[in-house]
PDB file of C-alpha atoms in Angstrom:
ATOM      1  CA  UNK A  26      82.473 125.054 130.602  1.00  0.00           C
ATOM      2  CA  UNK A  27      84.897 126.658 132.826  1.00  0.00           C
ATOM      3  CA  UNK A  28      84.642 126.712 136.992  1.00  0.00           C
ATOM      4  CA  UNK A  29      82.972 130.332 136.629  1.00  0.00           C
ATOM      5  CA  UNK A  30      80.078 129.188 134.434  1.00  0.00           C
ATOM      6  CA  UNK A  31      81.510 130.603 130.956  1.00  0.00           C
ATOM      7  CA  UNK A  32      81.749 128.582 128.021  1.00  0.00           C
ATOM      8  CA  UNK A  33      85.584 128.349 125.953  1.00  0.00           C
ATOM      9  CA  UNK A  34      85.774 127.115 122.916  1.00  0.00           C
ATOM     10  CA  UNK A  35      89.150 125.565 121.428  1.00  0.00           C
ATOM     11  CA  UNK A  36      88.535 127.563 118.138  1.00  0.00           C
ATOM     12  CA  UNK A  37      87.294 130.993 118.100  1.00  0.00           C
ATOM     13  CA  UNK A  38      85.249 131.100 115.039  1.00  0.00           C
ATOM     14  CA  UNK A  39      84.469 135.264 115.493  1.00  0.00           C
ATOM     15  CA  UNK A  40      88.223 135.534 115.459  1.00  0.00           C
ATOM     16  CA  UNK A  41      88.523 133.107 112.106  1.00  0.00           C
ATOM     17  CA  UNK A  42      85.724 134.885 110.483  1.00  0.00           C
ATOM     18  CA  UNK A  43      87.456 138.094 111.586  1.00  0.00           C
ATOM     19  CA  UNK A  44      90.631 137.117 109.860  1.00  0.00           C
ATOM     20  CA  UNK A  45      88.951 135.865 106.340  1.00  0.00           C
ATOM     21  CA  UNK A  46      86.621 138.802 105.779  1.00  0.00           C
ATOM     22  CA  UNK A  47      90.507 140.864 106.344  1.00  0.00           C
ATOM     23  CA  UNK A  48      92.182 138.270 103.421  1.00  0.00           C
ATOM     24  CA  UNK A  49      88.725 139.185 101.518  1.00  0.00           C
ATOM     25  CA  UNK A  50      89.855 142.287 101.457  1.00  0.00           C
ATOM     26  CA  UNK A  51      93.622 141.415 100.249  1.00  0.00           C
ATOM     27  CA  UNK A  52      92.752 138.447  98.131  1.00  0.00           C
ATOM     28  CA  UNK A  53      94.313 139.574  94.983  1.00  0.00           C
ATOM     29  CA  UNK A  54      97.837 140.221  96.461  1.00  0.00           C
ATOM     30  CA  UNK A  55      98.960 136.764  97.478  1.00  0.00           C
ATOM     31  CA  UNK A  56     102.748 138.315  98.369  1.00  0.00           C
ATOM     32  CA  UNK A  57     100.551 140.118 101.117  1.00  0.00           C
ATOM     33  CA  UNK A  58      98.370 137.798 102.447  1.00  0.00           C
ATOM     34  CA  UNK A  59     100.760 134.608 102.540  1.00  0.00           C
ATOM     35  CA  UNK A  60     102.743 136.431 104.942  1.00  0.00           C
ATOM     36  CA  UNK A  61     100.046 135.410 107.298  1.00  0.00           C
ATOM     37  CA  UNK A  62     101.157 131.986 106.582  1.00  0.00           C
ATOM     38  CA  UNK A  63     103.679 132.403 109.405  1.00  0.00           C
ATOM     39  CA  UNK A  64     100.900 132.504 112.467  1.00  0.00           C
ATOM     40  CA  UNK A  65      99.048 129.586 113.036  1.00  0.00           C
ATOM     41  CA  UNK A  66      96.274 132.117 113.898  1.00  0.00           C
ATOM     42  CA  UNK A  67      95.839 132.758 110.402  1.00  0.00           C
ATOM     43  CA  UNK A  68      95.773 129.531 108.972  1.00  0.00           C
ATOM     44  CA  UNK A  69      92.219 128.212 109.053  1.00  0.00           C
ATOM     45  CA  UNK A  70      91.163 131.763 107.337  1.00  0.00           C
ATOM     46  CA  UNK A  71      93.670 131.293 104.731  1.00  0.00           C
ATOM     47  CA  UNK A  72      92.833 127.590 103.885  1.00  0.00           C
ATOM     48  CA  UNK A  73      88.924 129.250 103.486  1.00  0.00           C
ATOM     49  CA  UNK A  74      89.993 132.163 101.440  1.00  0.00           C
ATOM     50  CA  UNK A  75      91.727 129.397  99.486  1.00  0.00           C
ATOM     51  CA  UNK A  76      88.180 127.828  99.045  1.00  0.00           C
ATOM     52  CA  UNK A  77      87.023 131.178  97.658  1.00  0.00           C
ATOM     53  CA  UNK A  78      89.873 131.591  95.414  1.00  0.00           C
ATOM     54  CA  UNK A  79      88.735 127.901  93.897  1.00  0.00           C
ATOM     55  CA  UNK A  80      85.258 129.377  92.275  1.00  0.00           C
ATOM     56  CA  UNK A  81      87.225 132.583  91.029  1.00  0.00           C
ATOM     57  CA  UNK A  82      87.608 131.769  87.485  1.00  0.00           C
ATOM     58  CA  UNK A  83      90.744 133.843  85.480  1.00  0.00           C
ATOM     59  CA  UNK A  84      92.018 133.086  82.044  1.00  0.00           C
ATOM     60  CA  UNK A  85      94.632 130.746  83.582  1.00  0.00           C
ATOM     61  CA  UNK A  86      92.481 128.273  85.584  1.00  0.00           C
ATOM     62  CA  UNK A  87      91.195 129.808  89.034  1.00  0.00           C
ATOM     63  CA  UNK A  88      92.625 132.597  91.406  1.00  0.00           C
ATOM     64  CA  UNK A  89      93.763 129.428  93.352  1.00  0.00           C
ATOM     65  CA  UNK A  90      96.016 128.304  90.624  1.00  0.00           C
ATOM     66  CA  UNK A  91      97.636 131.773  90.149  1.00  0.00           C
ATOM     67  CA  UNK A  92      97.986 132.343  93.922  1.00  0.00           C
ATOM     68  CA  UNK A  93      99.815 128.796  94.363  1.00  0.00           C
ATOM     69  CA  UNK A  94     102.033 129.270  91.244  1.00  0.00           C
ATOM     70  CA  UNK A  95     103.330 132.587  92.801  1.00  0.00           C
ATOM     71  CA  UNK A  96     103.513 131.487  96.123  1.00  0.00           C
ATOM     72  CA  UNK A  97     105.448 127.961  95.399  1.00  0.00           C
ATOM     73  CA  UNK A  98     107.983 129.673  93.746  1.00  0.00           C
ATOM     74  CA  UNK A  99     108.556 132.534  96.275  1.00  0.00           C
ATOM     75  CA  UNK A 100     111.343 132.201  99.465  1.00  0.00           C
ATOM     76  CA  UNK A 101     110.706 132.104 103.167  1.00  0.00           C
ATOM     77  CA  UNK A 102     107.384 132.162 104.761  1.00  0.00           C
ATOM     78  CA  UNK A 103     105.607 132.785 101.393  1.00  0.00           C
ATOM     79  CA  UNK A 104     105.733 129.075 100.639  1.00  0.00           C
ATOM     80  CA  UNK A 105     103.489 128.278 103.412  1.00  0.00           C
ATOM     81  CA  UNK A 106     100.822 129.873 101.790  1.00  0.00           C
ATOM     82  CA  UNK A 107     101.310 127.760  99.547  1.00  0.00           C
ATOM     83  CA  UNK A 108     100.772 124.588 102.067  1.00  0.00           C
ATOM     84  CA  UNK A 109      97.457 126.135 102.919  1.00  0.00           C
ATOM     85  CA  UNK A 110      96.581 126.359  99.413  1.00  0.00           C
ATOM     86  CA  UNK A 111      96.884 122.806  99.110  1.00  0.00           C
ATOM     87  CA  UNK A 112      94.632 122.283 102.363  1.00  0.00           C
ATOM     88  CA  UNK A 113      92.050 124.262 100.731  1.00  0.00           C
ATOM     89  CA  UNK A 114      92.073 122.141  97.918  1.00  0.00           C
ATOM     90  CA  UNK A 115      91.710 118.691  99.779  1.00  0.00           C
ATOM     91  CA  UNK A 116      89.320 119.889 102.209  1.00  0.00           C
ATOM     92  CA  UNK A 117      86.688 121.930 100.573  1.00  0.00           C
ATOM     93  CA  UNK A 118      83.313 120.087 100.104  1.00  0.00           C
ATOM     94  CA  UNK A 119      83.787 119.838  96.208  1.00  0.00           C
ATOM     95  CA  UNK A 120      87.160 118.500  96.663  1.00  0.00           C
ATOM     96  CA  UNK A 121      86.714 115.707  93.976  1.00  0.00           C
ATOM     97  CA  UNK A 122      86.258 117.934  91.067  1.00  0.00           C
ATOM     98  CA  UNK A 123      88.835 120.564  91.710  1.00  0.00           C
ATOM     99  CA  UNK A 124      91.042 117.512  92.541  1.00  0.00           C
ATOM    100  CA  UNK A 125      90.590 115.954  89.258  1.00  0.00           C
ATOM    101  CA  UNK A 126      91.115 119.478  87.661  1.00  0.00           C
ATOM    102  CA  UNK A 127      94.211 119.623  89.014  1.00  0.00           C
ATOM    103  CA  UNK A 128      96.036 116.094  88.296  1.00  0.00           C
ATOM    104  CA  UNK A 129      98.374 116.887  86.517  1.00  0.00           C
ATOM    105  CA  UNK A 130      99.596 119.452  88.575  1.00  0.00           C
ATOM    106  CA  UNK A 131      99.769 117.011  91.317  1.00  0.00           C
ATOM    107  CA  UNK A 132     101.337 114.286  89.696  1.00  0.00           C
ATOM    108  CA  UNK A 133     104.255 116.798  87.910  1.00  0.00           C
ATOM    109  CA  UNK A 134     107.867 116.103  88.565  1.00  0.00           C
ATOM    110  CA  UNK A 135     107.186 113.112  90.208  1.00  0.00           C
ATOM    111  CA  UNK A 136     104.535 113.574  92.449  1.00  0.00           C
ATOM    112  CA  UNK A 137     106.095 116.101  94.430  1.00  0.00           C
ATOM    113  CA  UNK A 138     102.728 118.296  94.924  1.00  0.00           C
ATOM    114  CA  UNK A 139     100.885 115.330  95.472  1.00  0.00           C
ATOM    115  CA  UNK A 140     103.281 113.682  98.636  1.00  0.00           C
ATOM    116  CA  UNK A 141     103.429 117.297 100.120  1.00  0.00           C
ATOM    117  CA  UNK A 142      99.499 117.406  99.937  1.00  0.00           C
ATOM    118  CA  UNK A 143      98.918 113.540 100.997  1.00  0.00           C
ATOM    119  CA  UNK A 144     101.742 115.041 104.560  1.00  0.00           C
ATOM    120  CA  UNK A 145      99.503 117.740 105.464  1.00  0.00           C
ATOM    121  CA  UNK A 146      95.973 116.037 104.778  1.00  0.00           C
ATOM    122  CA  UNK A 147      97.652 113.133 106.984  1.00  0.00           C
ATOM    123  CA  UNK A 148      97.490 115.573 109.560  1.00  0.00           C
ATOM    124  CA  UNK A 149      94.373 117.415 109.198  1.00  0.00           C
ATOM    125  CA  UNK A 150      92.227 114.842 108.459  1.00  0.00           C
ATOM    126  CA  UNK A 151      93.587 112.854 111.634  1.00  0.00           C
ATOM    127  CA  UNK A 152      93.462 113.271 115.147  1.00  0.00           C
ATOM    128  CA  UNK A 153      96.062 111.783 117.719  1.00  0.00           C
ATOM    129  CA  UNK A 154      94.553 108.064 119.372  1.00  0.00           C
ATOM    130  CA  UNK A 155      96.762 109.104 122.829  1.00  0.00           C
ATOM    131  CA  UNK A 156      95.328 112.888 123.472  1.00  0.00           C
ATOM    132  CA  UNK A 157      97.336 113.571 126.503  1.00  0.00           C
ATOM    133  CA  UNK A 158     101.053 111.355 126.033  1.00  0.00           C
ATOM    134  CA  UNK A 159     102.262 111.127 129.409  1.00  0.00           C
ATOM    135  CA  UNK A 160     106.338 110.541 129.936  1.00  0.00           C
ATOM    136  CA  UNK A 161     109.698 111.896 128.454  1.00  0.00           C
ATOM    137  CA  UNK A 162     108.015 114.699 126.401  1.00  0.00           C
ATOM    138  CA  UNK A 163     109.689 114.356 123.175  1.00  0.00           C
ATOM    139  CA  UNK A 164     108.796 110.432 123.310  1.00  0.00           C
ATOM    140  CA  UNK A 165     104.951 112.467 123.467  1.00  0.00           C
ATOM    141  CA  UNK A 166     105.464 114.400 120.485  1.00  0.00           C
ATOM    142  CA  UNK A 167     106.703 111.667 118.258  1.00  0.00           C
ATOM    143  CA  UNK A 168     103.686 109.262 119.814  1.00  0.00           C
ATOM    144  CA  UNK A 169     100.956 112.351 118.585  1.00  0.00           C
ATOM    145  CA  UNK A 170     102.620 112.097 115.432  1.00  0.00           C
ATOM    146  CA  UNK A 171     102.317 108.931 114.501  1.00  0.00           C
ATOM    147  CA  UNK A 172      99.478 107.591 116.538  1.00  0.00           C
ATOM    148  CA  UNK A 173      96.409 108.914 114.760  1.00  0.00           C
ATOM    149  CA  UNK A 174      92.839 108.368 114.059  1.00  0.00           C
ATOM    150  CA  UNK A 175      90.802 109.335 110.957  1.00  0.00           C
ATOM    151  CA  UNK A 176      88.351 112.003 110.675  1.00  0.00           C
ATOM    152  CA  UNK A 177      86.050 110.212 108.646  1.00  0.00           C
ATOM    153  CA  UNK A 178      84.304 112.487 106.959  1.00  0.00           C
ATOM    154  CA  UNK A 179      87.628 114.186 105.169  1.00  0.00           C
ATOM    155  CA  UNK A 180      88.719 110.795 103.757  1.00  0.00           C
ATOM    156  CA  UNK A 181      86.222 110.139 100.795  1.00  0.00           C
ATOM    157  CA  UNK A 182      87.660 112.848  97.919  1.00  0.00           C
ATOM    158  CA  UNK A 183      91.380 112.312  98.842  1.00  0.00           C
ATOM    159  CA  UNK A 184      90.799 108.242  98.897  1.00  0.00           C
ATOM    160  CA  UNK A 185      88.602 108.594  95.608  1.00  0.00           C
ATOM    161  CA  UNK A 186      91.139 110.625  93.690  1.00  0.00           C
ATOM    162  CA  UNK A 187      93.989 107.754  94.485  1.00  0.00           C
ATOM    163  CA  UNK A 188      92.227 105.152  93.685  1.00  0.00           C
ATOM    164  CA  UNK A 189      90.793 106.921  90.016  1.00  0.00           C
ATOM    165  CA  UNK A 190      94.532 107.260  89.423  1.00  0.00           C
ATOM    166  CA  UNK A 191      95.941 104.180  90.604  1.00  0.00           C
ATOM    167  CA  UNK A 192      97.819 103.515  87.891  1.00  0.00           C
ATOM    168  CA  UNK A 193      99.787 106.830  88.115  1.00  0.00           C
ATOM    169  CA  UNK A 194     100.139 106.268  91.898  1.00  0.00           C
ATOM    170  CA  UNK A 195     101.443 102.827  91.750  1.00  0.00           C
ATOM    171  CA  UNK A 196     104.780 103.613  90.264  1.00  0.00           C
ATOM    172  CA  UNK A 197     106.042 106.912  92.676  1.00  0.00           C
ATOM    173  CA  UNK A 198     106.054 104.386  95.570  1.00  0.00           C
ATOM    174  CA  UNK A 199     104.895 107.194  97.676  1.00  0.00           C
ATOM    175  CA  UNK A 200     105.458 107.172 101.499  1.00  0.00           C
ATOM    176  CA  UNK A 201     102.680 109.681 102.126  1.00  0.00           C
ATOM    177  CA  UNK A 202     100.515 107.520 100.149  1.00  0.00           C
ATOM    178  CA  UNK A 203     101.930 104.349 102.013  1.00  0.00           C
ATOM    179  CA  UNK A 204     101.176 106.282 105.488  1.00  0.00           C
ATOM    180  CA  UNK A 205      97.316 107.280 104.652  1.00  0.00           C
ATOM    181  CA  UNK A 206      96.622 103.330 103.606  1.00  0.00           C
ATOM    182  CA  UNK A 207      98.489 102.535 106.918  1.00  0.00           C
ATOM    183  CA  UNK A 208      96.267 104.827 109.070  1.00  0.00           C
ATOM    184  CA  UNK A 209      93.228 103.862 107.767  1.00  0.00           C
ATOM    185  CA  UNK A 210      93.830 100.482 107.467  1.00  0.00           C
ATOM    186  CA  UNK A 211      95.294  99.709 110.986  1.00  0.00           C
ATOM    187  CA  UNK A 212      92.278 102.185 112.751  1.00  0.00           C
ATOM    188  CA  UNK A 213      89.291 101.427 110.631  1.00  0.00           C
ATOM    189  CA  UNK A 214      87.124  98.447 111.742  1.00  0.00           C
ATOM    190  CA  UNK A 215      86.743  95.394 109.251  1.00  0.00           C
ATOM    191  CA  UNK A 216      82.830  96.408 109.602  1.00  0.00           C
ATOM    192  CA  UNK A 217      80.696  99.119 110.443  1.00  0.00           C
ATOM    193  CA  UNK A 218      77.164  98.309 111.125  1.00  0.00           C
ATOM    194  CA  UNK A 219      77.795  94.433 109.860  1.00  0.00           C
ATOM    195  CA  UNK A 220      78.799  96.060 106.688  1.00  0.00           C
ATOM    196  CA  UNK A 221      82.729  96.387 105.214  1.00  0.00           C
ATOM    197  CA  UNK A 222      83.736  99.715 105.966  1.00  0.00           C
ATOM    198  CA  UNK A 223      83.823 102.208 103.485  1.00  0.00           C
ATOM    199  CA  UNK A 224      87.716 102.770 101.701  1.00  0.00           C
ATOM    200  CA  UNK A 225      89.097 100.207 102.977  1.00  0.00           C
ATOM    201  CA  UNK A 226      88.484  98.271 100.011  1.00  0.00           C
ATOM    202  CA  UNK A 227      90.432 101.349  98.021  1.00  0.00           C
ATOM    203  CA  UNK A 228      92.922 101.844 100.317  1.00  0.00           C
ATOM    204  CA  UNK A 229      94.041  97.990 100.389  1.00  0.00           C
ATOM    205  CA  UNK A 230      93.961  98.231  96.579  1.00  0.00           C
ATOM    206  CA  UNK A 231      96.250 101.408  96.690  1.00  0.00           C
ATOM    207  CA  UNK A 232      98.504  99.566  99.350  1.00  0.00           C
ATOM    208  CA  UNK A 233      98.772  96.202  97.051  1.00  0.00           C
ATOM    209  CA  UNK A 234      99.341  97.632  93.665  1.00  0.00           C
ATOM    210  CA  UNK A 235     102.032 100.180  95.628  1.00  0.00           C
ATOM    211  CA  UNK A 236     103.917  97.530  97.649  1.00  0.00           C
ATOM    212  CA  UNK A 237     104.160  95.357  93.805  1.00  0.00           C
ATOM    213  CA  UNK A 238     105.684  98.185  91.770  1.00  0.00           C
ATOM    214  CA  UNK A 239     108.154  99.064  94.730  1.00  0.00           C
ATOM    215  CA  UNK A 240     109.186  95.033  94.532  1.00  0.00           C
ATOM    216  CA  UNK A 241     109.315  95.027  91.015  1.00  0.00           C
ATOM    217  CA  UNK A 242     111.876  97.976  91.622  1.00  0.00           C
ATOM    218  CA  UNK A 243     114.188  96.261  94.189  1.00  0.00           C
ATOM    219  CA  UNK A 244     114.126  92.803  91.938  1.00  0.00           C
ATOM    220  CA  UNK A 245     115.442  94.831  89.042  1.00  0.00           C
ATOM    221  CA  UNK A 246     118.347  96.617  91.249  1.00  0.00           C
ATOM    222  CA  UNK A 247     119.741  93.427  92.420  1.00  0.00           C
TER     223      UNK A 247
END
């Protein structure tokens, strides 16, 4: 509420509804629309036309998996696209299952996808602890950074896939991965309602089982 009685609102969902029922209209051109990738303004339409493109079956997977393939391999802003893409994936509400469809994308050449999804989700799934960092204003952007706080309710498919594939985590000895256990394990309470709270059981085992293949790796260098 603003000192003249009108009501802002930090994201202008007309505008993003706007924008998506535009990329509707462009959804099969992904040179076109991941242009868009460049303005912020556009990114929380893209991330839910990636959503759409999920349930859009082709005879190659989905109209998500076409749209990333051409957009990875593309130059300049295009690739961003691409980032959204990934958002989309991690975010949307049946996360799990088109998670699990797409392991072994994730886990190709090393785990590459999956550290440059597990970067961004670190981000949008987390909100900084000091909102207003007060100071030498670079020493506030590297504090919003790194100090942040979950947004519990994105965690579960993300923390369910890892821990499914713990085996085939283990062994990258993934910072991004490292990073996620470290936020939610350092923010989290031990209990929520006199009860353990939920993941950090998961987490922990995702922190152990990386921390003992990364040892097992500097024992056999020395």
């Amino acid at each position: 509420m603003t000192s003249r009685g009108r009501l802002e609102f930090r994201h202008d969902l007309a505008a993003d509804w706007a924008r998506y029922q535009r990329l509707q209209e462009i959804g099969d051109t992904p040179s076109q629309w991941g242009a868009l990738a460049a303005n912020p303004l556009w990114h929380s339409a893209i991330r839910m036309l990636g959503q759409q493109l999920l349930r859009q079956p082709t005879e190659q997977g989905t109209a998500w998996d076409q749209a990333y393939r051409q957009l990875e391999t593309s130059e300049g802003t295009l690739r961003s696209g691409a980032d959204l893409l990934l958002d989309a994936l991690c975010l949307d509400p049946h996360a799990d299952k088109w998670l699990d469809e797409r392991t072994e994308l994730l886990f190709d050449e090393n785990g590459k996808r999956l550290d440059r999804m597990l970067e961004r989700f670190h981000h949008i799934a987390t909100v900084p602890l000091v909102s207003e960092p007060s100071g030498d204003r670079s020493m506030g952007f590297y504090i919003e950074a790194t100090m942040r706080s979950p947004i519990y309710g994105r965690w579960g498919p993300v923390v369910r896939f890892l821990r499914r594939n713990l085996e085939r985590v283990a062994p990258l000895g993934s910072a991004p991965v490292a990073r996620l256990c470290e936020t939610w394990l350092k923010t989290t309470p031990l209990l929520l309602s006199g009860r353990p709270t939920f993941f950090r059981r998961e987490l922990a085992e995702v922190a152990v089982a990386t921390a003992r293949e990364v040892q097992l790796e500097l024992m056999k260098s020395r």
